[in-house]
């Protein structure tokens, strides 16, 4: 199934050839390189640098590839690529795609100069791979982004910003070359008083705090980032000071100030995160289907029992439904259509919940084997759970969809 644009009817499920070609190429890497390495890196709980190197060598981990897919005209470039990578393994795939969140935070709101200066060092090159990290969450500010305490203070005399605070649960936190930080510049304005800052490579005062030991996506590094008098030049304020000052002035006058910095980034990346979840769900569906054809009990393949076939039917329908919501949201985002009905949140909610349910059903279909580490479905189940938590929990997505549906300020 595929989506594209056909001139004669204005609507089509035909995927364009460039996207299919890219999908097959990424799938080959996921199948041949990522899948075979998945169990090892899950156990090691470390960033899989050798896999990143292999991906960088073929151009799959690169700014070029990311930019090309992000700007792909149908909007399907990123969702299709991410689905394949996460079909391979979610932990390794998050190590390959985590930089994207930081890149979007800069490219979505930054100036051309900022993109030219700071996007390349987020990716590095095949001989010297680098990562980016996006740091919004804090120990006391997860869903409640307005509660961010990290402070950014401007020193006019030296045209620099001084950042202080602690960021939590940061993907690539402390091991990234470039960190993108959401901080409060005017706490009295709550979330409207926040701005985003780039911390260039090697800036003193930024360090890694504790590294988290996780339930799933263990090949992806998650850690605290400590900011202790981190001084960055004025040009590191994403979007520039003039724009920030105008926005703050509008807010103080009680006018509309546009979207909160972190929320804008999360909204842009929601279809991409939904696609990650679809990839994990599809992996589990395919594995359970194949297993059900081979496993014989009571003299017949278990897939021939209605109980298992119905489960597979529900799983198939759920994965396709999640993918269609994801592609709709990605297409809308690319066409710059606003998510009036919270279409991005719908995709993230349904895909995340689907990944958890389908991977759980896959364990059930594999029975005892499914519960062991000799089979990948238990890992996929652990991995899937993250999709109901990060980049807005399922409850937060429901709040957003509920607000869109009712027009009320649902809390
Ligand atoms: C592996 C991993 C990687 C991450 N990567 C990053 C990253 O790179 N950058 C980054 O900035 N953050 C990152 N995060 C943080 C992530 O976005 C937060 O964990 C998430 O937003 C939830 O925040 P919290 O953990 O503080 O949960 P809380 O906000 O404390 O929520 C706890 C529970 O309360 C519910 N809840 C809270 N408020 C409401 C409400 N108003 N209505 C209904 N229910 C509510 C939540 O849905 C949840 O079930 C990552 C997290 C993890 C686990």
Coordinates of C-alpha atoms in Angstrom, one line a residue, residues 179-351:
X179 CA 23.1 19.7 22.2
X180 CA 19.9 21.7 21.6
X181 CA 18.5 23.0 24.9
X182 CA 15.1 24.4 25.7
X183 CA 15.4 26.9 28.5
X184 CA 13.4 29.6 30.2
X185 CA 14.4 33.2 29.4
X186 CA 11.5 34.7 31.3
X187 CA 10.0 32.3 34.0
X188 CA 7.1 34.7 34.6
X189 CA 5.8 33.9 31.2
X190 CA 5.8 30.1 31.7
X191 CA 6.0 28.1 28.5
X192 CA 5.7 31.3 26.4
X193 CA 8.9 32.6 28.0
X194 CA 11.0 29.7 26.7
X195 CA 13.6 29.6 23.9
X196 CA 15.9 27.0 22.3
X197 CA 19.6 27.2 22.3
X198 CA 22.4 25.4 20.5
X199 CA 25.4 24.3 22.6
X200 CA 28.3 23.9 20.1
X201 CA 30.8 21.1 20.3
X202 CA 33.2 21.2 23.3
X203 CA 31.5 24.0 25.2
X204 CA 32.7 24.0 28.8
X205 CA 30.1 23.4 31.5
X206 CA 28.0 20.8 29.7
X207 CA 28.4 17.3 31.1
X208 CA 26.6 14.0 31.2
X209 CA 24.8 13.1 34.4
X210 CA 23.5 9.6 35.2
X211 CA 23.0 7.2 32.3
X212 CA 19.7 5.5 32.6
X213 CA 19.4 1.7 32.5
X214 CA 16.2 1.0 30.6
X215 CA 13.4 -1.5 30.0
X216 CA 13.7 -1.4 26.2
X217 CA 15.5 0.4 23.3
X218 CA 18.6 -0.4 25.3
X219 CA 21.0 0.2 22.4
X220 CA 20.0 3.8 22.5
X221 CA 21.9 6.0 25.0
X222 CA 19.6 7.9 27.4
X223 CA 21.2 10.2 30.1
X224 CA 20.9 13.4 32.1
X225 CA 22.6 16.5 30.8
X226 CA 24.0 18.9 33.4
X227 CA 24.4 22.6 32.4
X228 CA 26.7 24.4 34.8
X229 CA 27.3 28.0 33.6
X230 CA 27.3 27.0 30.0
X231 CA 28.1 30.1 28.0
X232 CA 27.1 30.2 24.3
X233 CA 27.4 33.1 21.9
X234 CA 24.3 35.1 20.9
X235 CA 24.2 33.4 17.5
X236 CA 23.3 30.1 19.3
X237 CA 19.8 31.3 20.2
X238 CA 17.6 29.4 17.7
X239 CA 15.8 31.9 15.4
X240 CA 17.8 34.9 16.7
X241 CA 17.3 37.5 19.4
X242 CA 15.2 39.9 17.4
X243 CA 12.5 37.3 16.9
X244 CA 12.6 36.2 20.6
X245 CA 12.3 39.8 21.8
X246 CA 9.3 40.4 19.5
X247 CA 7.7 37.2 20.7
X248 CA 8.2 38.1 24.4
X249 CA 6.9 41.6 23.8
X250 CA 3.7 40.3 22.2
X251 CA 3.2 37.8 25.1
X252 CA 3.7 40.5 27.7
X253 CA 1.1 42.7 25.9
X254 CA -1.3 39.7 26.1
X255 CA -1.1 39.0 22.4
X256 CA -0.7 35.6 20.7
X257 CA 2.9 34.5 20.8
X258 CA 2.9 31.5 18.6
X259 CA 3.7 28.0 19.7
X260 CA 5.9 27.0 22.6
X261 CA 9.4 26.1 21.5
X262 CA 9.5 22.5 22.6
X263 CA 6.0 21.8 21.5
X264 CA 6.7 23.0 17.9
X265 CA 9.5 20.5 17.6
X266 CA 7.5 17.6 19.1
X267 CA 4.5 18.4 16.7
X268 CA 6.8 18.3 13.7
X269 CA 8.3 14.9 14.6
X270 CA 5.1 13.1 15.7
X271 CA 4.5 11.4 12.4
X272 CA 8.1 10.2 12.4
X273 CA 7.8 8.8 15.9
X274 CA 4.5 7.1 14.9
X275 CA 6.4 5.5 11.9
X276 CA 9.0 4.1 14.3
X277 CA 6.2 2.4 16.3
X278 CA 4.7 1.0 13.1
X279 CA 8.0 -0.6 12.2
X280 CA 8.2 -2.4 15.6
X281 CA 4.6 -3.6 15.3
X282 CA 5.1 -4.8 11.7
X283 CA 8.2 -6.8 12.8
X284 CA 6.2 -8.6 15.5
X285 CA 3.2 -9.2 13.2
X286 CA 5.4 -10.8 10.5
X287 CA 7.4 -12.9 13.0
X288 CA 4.2 -14.2 14.7
X289 CA 2.6 -15.0 11.4
X290 CA 5.6 -17.0 10.2
X291 CA 5.8 -18.8 13.5
X292 CA 2.1 -19.7 13.4
X293 CA 2.5 -21.4 10.0
X294 CA 5.3 -23.6 11.4
X295 CA 4.4 -24.4 14.9
X296 CA 2.2 -27.5 15.0
X297 CA 0.0 -28.4 17.9
X298 CA -2.9 -31.0 17.9
X299 CA -1.7 -32.0 14.4
X300 CA -2.1 -28.7 12.7
X301 CA -0.3 -25.4 12.4
X302 CA -1.5 -23.1 15.2
X303 CA -2.2 -20.5 12.5
X304 CA -5.1 -22.7 11.4
X305 CA -6.9 -22.3 14.7
X306 CA -9.4 -19.5 14.6
X307 CA -8.0 -18.1 17.9
X308 CA -4.5 -17.5 16.4
X309 CA -5.8 -16.4 12.9
X310 CA -8.2 -13.9 14.4
X311 CA -5.4 -12.5 16.5
X312 CA -3.2 -12.2 13.4
X313 CA -6.2 -10.6 11.6
X314 CA -6.6 -7.9 14.4
X315 CA -2.8 -7.3 14.3
X316 CA -2.7 -6.9 10.6
X317 CA -5.6 -4.5 10.5
X318 CA -4.2 -2.5 13.5
X319 CA -0.7 -2.1 11.8
X320 CA -2.3 -0.9 8.5
X321 CA -4.5 1.5 10.4
X322 CA -1.6 2.9 12.3
X323 CA 0.4 3.3 9.1
X324 CA -2.4 5.1 7.3
X325 CA -2.8 7.6 10.1
X326 CA 1.0 8.1 10.1
X327 CA 1.2 8.7 6.4
X328 CA -1.8 11.0 6.5
X329 CA -0.1 13.1 9.2
X330 CA 3.2 13.1 7.4
X331 CA 1.6 14.1 4.1
X332 CA -0.3 16.9 5.8
X333 CA 2.9 18.2 7.5
X334 CA 4.7 18.2 4.2
X335 CA 1.9 20.1 2.5
X336 CA 1.9 22.5 5.5
X337 CA -1.6 21.7 6.4
X338 CA -2.3 22.4 10.1
X339 CA -3.3 19.5 12.3
X340 CA -6.7 21.0 13.0
X341 CA -8.1 17.7 14.3
X342 CA -4.8 16.8 16.0
X343 CA -3.9 14.4 13.2
X344 CA -0.3 14.2 14.3
X345 CA -1.3 13.2 17.8
X346 CA -3.8 10.6 16.4
X347 CA -1.0 8.9 14.5
X348 CA 1.4 8.9 17.5
X349 CA -1.4 7.6 19.9
X350 CA -2.7 4.9 17.6
X351 CA 0.8 3.7 16.4

